[in-house]
Coordinates of C-alpha atoms in Angstrom, one line a residue:
X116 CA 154.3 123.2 -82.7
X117 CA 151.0 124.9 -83.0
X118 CA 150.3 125.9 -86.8
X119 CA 148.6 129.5 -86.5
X120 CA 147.9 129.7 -90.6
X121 CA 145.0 127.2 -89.9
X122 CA 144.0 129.2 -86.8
X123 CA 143.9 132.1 -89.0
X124 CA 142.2 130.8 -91.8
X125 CA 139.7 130.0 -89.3
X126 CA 139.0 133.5 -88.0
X127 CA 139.3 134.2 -91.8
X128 CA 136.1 132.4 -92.5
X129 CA 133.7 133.3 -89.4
X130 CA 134.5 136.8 -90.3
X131 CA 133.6 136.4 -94.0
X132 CA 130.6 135.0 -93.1
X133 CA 129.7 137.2 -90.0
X134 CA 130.2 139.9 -92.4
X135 CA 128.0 138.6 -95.1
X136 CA 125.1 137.5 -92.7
X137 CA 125.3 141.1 -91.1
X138 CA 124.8 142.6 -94.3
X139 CA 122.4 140.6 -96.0
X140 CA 120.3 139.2 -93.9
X141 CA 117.4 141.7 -93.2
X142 CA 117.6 142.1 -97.1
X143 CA 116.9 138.7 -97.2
X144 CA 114.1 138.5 -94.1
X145 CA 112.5 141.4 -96.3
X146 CA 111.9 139.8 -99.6
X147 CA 110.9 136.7 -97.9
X148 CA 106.9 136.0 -98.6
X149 CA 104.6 135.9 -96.1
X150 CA 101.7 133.6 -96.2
X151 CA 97.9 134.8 -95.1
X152 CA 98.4 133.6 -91.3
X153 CA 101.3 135.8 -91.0
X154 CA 100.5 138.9 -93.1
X155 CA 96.8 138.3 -93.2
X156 CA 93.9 137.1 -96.0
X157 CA 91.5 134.5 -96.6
X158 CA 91.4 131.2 -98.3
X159 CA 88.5 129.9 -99.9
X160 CA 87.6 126.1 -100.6
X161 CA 85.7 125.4 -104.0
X162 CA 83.7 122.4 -104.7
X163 CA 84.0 122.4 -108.3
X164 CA 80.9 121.5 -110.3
X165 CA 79.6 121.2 -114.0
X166 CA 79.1 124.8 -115.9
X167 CA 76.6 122.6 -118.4
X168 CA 74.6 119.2 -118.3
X169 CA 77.3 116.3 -119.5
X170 CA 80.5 118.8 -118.6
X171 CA 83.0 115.7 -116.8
X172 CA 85.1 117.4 -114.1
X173 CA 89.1 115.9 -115.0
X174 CA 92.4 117.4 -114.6
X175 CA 92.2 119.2 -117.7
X176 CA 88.7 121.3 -116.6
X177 CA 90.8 121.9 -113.0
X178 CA 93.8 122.9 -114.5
X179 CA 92.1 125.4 -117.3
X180 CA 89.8 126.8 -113.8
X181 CA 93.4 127.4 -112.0
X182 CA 94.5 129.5 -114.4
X183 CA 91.7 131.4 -115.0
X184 CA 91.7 132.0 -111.2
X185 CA 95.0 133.2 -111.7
X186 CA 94.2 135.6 -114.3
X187 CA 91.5 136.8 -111.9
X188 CA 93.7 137.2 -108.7
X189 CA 96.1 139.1 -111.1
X190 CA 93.5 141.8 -111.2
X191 CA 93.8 142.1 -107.5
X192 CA 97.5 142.6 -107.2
X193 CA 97.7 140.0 -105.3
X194 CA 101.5 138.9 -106.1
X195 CA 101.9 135.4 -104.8
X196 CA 98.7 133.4 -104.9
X197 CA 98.2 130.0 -103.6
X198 CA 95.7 128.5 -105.9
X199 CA 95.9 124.8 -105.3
X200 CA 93.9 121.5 -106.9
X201 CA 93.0 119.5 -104.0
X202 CA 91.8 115.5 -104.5
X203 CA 89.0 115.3 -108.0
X204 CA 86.9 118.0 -107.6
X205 CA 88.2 120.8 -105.3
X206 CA 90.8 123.8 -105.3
X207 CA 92.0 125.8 -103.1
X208 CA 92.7 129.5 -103.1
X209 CA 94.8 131.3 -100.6
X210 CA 95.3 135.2 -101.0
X211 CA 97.3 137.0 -98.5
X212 CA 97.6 140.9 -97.9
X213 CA 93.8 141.2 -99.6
X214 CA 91.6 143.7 -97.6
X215 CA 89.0 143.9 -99.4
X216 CA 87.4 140.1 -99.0
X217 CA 84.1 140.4 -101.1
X218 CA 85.4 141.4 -103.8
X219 CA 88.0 139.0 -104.3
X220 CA 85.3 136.6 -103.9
X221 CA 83.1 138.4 -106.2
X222 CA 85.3 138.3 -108.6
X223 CA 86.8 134.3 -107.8
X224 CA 83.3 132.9 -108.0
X225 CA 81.6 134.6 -110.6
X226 CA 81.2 132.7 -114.2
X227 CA 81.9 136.0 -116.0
X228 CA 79.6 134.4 -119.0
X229 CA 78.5 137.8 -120.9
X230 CA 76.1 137.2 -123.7
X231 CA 74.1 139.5 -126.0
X232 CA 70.5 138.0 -126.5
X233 CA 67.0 139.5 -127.3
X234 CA 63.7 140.1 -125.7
X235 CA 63.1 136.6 -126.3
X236 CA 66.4 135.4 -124.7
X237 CA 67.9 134.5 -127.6
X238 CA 72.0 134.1 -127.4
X239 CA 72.6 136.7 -130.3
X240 CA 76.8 137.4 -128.9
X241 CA 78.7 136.0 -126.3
X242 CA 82.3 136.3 -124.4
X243 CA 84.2 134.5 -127.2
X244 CA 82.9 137.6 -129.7
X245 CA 84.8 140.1 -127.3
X246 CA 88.9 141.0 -128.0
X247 CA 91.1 139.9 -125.6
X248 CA 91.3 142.6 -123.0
X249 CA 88.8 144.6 -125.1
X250 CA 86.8 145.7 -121.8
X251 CA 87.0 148.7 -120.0
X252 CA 85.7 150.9 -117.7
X253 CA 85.4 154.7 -118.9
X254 CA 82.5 157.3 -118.9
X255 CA 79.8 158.8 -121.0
X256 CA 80.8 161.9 -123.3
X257 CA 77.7 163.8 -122.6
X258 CA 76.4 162.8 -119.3
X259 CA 80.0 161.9 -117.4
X260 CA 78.4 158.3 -116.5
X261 CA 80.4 155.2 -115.5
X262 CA 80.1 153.0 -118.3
X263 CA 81.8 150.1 -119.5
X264 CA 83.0 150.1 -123.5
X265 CA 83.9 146.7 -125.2
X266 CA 85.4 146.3 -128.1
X267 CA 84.6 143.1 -130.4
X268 CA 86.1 140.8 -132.8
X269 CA 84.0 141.6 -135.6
X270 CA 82.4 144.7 -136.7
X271 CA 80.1 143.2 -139.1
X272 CA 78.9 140.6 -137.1
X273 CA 77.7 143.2 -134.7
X274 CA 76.1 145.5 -137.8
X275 CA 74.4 142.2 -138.9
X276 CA 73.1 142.0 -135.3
X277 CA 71.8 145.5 -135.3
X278 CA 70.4 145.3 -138.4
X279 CA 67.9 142.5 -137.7
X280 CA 67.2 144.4 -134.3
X281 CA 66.1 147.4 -135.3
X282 CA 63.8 146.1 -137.9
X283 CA 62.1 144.5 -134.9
X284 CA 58.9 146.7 -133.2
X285 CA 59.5 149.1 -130.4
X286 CA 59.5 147.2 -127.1
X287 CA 60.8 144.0 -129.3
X288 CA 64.3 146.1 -130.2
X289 CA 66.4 145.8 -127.5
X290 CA 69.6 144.3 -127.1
X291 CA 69.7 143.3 -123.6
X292 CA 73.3 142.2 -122.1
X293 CA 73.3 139.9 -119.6
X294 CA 76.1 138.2 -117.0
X295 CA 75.8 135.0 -116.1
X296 CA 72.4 134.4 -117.4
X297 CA 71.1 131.1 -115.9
X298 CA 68.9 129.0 -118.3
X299 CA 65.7 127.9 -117.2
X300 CA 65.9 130.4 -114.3
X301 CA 66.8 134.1 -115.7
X302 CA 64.6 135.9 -118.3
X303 CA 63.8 139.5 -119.1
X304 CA 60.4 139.3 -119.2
X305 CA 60.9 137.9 -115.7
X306 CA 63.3 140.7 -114.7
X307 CA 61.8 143.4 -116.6
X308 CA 59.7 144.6 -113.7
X309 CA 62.2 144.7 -111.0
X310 CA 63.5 147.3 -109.4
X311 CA 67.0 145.9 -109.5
X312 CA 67.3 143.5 -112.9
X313 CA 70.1 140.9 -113.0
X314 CA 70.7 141.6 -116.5
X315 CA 73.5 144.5 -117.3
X316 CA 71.2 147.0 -119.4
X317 CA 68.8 146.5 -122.5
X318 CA 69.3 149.0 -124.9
X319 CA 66.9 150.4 -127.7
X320 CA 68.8 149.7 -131.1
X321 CA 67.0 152.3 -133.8
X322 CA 69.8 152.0 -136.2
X323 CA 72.6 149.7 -137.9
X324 CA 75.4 150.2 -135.4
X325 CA 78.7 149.0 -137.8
X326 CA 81.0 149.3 -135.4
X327 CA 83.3 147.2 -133.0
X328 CA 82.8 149.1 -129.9
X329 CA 79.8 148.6 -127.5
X330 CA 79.0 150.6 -124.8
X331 CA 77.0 149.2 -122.1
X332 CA 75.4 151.9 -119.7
X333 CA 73.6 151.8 -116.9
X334 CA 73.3 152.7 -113.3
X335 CA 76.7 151.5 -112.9
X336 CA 79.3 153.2 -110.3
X337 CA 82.6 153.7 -110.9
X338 CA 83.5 150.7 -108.9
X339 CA 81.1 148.5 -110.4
X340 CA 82.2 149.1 -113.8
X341 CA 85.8 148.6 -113.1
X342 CA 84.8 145.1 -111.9
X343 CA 82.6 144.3 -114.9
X344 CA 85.6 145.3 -117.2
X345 CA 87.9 143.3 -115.2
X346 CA 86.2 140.4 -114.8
X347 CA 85.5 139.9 -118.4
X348 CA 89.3 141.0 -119.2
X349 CA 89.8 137.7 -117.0
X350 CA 87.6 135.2 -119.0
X351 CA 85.1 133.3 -118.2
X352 CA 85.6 129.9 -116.2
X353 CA 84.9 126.8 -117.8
X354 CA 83.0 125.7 -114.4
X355 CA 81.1 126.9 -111.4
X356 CA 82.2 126.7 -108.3
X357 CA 80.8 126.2 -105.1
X358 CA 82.4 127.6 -102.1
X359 CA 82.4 124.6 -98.9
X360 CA 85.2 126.6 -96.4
X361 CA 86.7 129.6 -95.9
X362 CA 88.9 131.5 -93.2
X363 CA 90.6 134.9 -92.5
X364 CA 93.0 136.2 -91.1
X365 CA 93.3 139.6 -90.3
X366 CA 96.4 141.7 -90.5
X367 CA 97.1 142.5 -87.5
X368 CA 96.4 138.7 -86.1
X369 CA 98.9 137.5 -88.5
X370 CA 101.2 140.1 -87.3
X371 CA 100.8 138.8 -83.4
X372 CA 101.3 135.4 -84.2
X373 CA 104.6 136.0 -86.1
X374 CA 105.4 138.2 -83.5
X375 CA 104.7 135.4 -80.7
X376 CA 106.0 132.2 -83.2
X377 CA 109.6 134.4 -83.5
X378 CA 109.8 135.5 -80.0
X379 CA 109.2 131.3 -79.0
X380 CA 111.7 131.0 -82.2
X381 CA 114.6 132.7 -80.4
X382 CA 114.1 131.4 -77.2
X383 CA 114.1 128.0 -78.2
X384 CA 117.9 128.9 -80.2
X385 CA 119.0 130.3 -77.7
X386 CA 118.5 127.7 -74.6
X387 CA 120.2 125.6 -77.8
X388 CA 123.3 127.7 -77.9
X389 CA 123.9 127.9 -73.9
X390 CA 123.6 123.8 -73.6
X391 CA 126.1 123.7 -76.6
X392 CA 128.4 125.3 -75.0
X393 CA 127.6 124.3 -71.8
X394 CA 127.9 120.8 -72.3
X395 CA 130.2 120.7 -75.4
X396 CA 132.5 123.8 -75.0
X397 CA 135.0 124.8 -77.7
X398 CA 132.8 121.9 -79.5
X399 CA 129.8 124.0 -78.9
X400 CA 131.5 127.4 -80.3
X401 CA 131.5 125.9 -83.2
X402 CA 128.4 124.4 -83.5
X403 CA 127.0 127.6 -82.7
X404 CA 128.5 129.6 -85.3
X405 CA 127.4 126.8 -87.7
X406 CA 123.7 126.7 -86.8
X407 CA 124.0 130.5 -87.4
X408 CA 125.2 129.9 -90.7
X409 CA 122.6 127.4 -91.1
X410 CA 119.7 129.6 -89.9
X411 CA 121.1 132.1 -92.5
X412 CA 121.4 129.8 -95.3
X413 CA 117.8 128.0 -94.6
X414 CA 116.3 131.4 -95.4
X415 CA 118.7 132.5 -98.5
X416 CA 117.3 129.1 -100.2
X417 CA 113.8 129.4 -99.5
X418 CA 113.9 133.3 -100.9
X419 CA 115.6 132.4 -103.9
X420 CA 112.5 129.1 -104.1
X421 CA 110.4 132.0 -104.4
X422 CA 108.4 130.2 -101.1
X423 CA 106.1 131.5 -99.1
X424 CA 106.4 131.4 -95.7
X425 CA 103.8 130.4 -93.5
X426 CA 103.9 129.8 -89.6
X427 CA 104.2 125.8 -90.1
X428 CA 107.1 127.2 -92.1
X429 CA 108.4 128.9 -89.2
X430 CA 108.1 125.6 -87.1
X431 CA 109.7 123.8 -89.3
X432 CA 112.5 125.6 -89.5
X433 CA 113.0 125.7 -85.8
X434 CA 112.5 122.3 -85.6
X435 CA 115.5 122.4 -88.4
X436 CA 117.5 124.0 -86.1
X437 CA 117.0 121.1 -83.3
X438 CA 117.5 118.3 -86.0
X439 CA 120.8 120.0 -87.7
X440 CA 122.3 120.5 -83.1
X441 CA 121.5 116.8 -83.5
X442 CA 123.8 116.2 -86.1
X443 CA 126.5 117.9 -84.0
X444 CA 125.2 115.9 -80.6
X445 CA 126.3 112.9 -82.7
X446 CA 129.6 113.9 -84.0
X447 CA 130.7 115.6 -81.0
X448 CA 130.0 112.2 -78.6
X449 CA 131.6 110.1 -80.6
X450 CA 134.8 112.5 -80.6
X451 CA 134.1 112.6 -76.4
X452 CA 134.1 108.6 -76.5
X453 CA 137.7 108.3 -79.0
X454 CA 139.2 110.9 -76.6
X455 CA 138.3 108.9 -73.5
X456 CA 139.2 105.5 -74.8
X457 CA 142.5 107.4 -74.9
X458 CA 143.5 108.4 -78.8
X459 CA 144.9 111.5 -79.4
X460 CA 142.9 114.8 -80.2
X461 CA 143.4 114.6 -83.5
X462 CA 142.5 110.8 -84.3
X463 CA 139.7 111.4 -82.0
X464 CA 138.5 113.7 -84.2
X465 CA 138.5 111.7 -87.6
X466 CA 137.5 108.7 -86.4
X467 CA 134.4 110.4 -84.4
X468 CA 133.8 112.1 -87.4
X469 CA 133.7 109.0 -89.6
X470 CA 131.9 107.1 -87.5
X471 CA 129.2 109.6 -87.1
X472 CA 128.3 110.3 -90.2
X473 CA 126.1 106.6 -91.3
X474 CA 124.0 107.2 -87.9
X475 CA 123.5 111.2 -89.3
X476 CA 122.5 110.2 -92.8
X477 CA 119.7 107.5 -91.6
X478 CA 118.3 109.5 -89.4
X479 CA 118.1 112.8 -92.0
X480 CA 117.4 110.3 -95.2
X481 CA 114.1 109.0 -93.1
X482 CA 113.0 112.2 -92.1
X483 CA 113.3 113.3 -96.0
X484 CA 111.3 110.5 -96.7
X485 CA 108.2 111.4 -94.4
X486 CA 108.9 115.4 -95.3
X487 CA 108.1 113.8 -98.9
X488 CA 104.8 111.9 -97.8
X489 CA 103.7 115.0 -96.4
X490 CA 104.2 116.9 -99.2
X491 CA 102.8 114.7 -102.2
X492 CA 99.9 114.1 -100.0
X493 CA 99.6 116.8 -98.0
X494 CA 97.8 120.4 -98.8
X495 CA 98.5 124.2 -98.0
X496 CA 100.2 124.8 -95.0
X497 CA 101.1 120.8 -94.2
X498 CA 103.1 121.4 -98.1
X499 CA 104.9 124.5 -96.6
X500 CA 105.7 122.6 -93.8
X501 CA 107.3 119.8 -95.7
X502 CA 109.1 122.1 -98.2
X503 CA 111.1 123.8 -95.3
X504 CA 111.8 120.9 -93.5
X505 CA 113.2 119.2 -96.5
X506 CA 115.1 122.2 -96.7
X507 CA 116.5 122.3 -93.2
X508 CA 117.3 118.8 -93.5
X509 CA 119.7 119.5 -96.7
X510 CA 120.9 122.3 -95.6
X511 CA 122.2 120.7 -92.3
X512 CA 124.6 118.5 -94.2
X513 CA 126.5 121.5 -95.7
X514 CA 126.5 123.4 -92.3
X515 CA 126.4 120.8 -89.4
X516 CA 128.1 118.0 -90.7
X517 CA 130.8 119.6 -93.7
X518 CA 131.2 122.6 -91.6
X519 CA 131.5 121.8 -88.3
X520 CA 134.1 119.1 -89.3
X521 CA 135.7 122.1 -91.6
X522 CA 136.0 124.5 -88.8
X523 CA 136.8 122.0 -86.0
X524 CA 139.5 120.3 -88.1
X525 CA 140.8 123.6 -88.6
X526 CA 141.6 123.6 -85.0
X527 CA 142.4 120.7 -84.4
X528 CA 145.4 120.1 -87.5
X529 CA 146.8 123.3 -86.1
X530 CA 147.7 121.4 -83.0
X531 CA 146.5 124.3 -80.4
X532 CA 144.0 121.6 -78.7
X533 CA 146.3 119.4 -77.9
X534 CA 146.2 117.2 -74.3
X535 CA 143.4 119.8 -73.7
X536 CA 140.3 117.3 -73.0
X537 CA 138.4 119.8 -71.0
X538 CA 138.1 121.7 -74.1
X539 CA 135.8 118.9 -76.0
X540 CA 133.7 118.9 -72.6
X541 CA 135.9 115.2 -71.3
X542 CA 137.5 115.6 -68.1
X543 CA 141.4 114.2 -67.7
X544 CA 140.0 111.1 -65.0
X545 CA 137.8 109.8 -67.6
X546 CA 140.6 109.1 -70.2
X547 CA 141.2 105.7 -69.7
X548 CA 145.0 105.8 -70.4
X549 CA 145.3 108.2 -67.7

C-alpha cells in the first residue's frame, strides 16, 4: 500500500524551498561582491622597501603598511578592498569599482610625511604634531582660495616655533611645509627657483602665531587640497613602496566576461540536468532539484562570508556543481547495481546509499585538502578560487549526499516505486532474478 503522507511531505519541501529560492535569490545575487575582473579596477603590486637607513622589513612593518593602506582606500569609498601581504616583502592591493586610477595610486604610494622645517631645512614640526583627523580642506576668508587648515596637538609648541621664526631676518623667516621631503635630495634653496616647487608653500611668519590651527595656502585646487587633507587624515606609512605590476580592468570588460563566464555557466548546468535525467530518470529529478538547492545554498554561504567574488570564483563553483552530480553518479549506480542483483527497491536503496558514501567522502576530503594548499599558498584570485571550492565541496554533503538520500527515501518508504526499475534508469532484463 503506497503511503501518500511521505509523498506529500515531499512536495511539501520542494515547494518550501522553490518558494524561498524564488524569493531570495536575486536579493542574494545582488549583495554578492564582485571582484575587479568582474565589476572592474586595478591591482597594484608593491615591493616594499626601507622608509630609513637600518628600518628591517618583518611582519610587523607589513602588517602596520596594510592598515595604513586600508585607512587610505577608505578615503576612496572603496568598500571591499583586497589588500594582501604576499611572501617577505610584497603586498598586494586590489580595488574594484575605482575609476579614477591615478589617484588611488597617488594616494596608495605616497609617504604622506609632512614636516615643518626652515630655510635651512631644519625639521621644526612633523605629522606626529598634527591631531588625528585634524586636516582639511576649506577656503580663504578673504580671497575664496582652496586651502588646507590643520589643526595641531599643541598650541604652544607652534607659538614657540613662531616666535624663534620671526625674530629671524626677512628672507630667513619662513616656515616652509613640505611633503615627503627626501634628505639628501630635496632642499629649498634648491627648489626656491622653480617654477613648480615640491614643497607645499613657505610662508612669511612676522608674528607669534599662538594658535593650533595652520593654514597652508598656495596655488592649490580644490582637488588638490582635498587630497593633501586626506592623505594626511590617513597617516603616513611606515615604509616606501615600490610599485613592480599592475593591471586593469575596465568596467565594461569585467561586465563581458561575467556576462560570457555565466552564459558558459548555465550551459554547462544545464547539459548536467538533461543527462541526469536522461540517464538516471526519477533519480535525476531529484538530483536536479538538489543541485538547485545546492547552487542556491553555495551563494547564500559565500554572501553571508562577506566574499568577493571573482571569475575563478565563478569557475569554481561550476566546477562545484560537476563534483556535487558526482556525488549523485555514485549513489545512484550503486542503487542501479543492488536493483539488478535483484533486491527490492527499497533495500536497494539503503544499501547503495551506505555503500556509497566512503567512496564520496575520499574523493571530497582530497579535494578539501588540495582546495587548502591552494589557499595557504596561494594569492588573489587562486585564494578565491580555493575558498569557493571548499565551499562547494561542503556544501555538497548537505545537498547531494543528505538530501538526495532525504528526498529519494521519501519516495521510496512510501512504496509508490515499487517493481518499477525503469524508474531508477535499470531495465526489467537486467535484473538478474528475472
Amino acid at each position: 500500500m503506497v503511503k501518500k503522507g511521505r509523498i506529500i511531505a515531499f512536495f511539501l519541501i520542494v515547494l518550501i524551498f522553490g518558494g524561498l529560492i524564488s524569493q531570495t535569490v536575486m536579493g542574494i545575487t545582488k549583495e554578492i561582491k564582485l571582484g575587479l575582473d568582474l565589476q572592474g579596477g586595478f591591482e597594484i603590486l608593491y615591493q616594499v622597501n626601507p622608509a630609513n637607513e637600518g628600518d628591517v622589513i618583518d611582519q610587523s612593518a607589513l602588517s602596520a603598511t596594510v592598515g595604513a593602506l586600508n585607512q587610505r582606500v577608505n578615503v576612496l569609498g572603496v568598500s571591499e578592498p583586497n589588500i594582501q601581504i604576499e611572501g617577505d616583502d610584497r603586498i598586494r592591493v586590489q580595488l574594484a569599482g575605482v575609476d579614477d586610477q591615478q589617484t588611488a595610486r597617488d594616494l596608495l604610494s605616497t609617504e604622506a610625511n609632512l614636516t615643518f622645517r626652515d630655510v635651512n631645512d631644519e625639521v621644526l614640526l612633523d605629522g606626529s604634531d598634527l591631531q588625528q583627523n585634524g586636516a582639511s580642506s576649506s577656503f580663504k576668508d578673504q580671497t575664496n582660495e582652496p586651502i588646507v587648515t590643520l589643526t595641531l596637538r599643541d598650541a604652544r609648541l607652534f607659538e614657540d616655533i613662531t616666535r624663534e621664526i620671526s625674530s629671524r631676518p626677512p628672507g630667513e623667516n619662513l616656515l616652509v611645509i613640505w611633503l615627503d621631503f627626501e634628505e639628501g635630495v630635496d632642499s629649498y634653496e634648491a627648489e626656491m627657483m622653480s617654477e613648480d616647487p615640491k614643497f607645499l608653500s613657505a610662508a612669511s611668519v612676522r608674528q607669534v602665531i599662538p594658535s593650533r590651527d595652520v593654514m597652508i595656502e598656495g596655488n592649490f585646487t580644490v582637488e588638490e587640497t582635498r587630497f593633501i587633507a586626506e592623505v594626511l587624515n590617513a597617516g603616513s606609512l611606515p615604509v616606501q613602496l615600490e610599485e613592480m605590476y599592475s593591471n586593469s580592468v575596465g568596467a565594461s570588460l569585467g561586465e563581458q566576461a561575467m556576462e560570457k563566464t555565466i552564459y558558459a555557466g548555465f550551459i554547462g548546468i544545464a547539459l548536467i540536468f538533461l543527462y541526469m535525467l536522461f540517464y538516471y530518470r526519477f533519480m535525476g529529478v531529484i538530483a536536479v532539484i538538489t543541485l538547485s538547492m545546492y547552487i542556491y545554498l553555495v551563494l547564500l554561504v559565500f554572501n553571508w562570508m562577506n566574499a568577493i567574488l571573482t571569475l575563478p570564483g565563478i569557475a569554481a563553483l561550476i566546477l562545484g556543481v560537476g563534483m556535487a552530480v558526482d556525488a549523485n553518479i555514485i549513489t545512484y549506480e550503486r542503487i542501479k547495481e543492488e536493483i539488478r542483483s535483484g533486491k527490492s527497491m527499497m533495500s536497494a536503496f539503503k544499501a547503495g546509499s551506505r555503500r556509497s558514501l566512503s567512496t564520496i567522502l575520499d574523493a571530497n576530503i582530497t579535494t578539501i585538502l588540495a582546495a587548502g594548499v591552494l589557499f595557504a599558498y596561494g594569492t588573489s584570485s587562486v585564494q578565491g578560487f580555493a575558498v569557493m571550492l571548499i565551499v562547494s565541496i561542503l556544501t555538497s554533503f548537505v545537498t547531494a549526499v543528505y538530501g538526495s538520500r532525504l528526498l529519494l527515501g521519501l519516495w521510496v518508504n512510501s512504496r509508490a516505486l515499487n517493481k518499477k526499475p525503469r524508474m531508477f534508469g535499470v531495465k526489467e532484463g537486467e535484473i538478474d532474478e528475472l
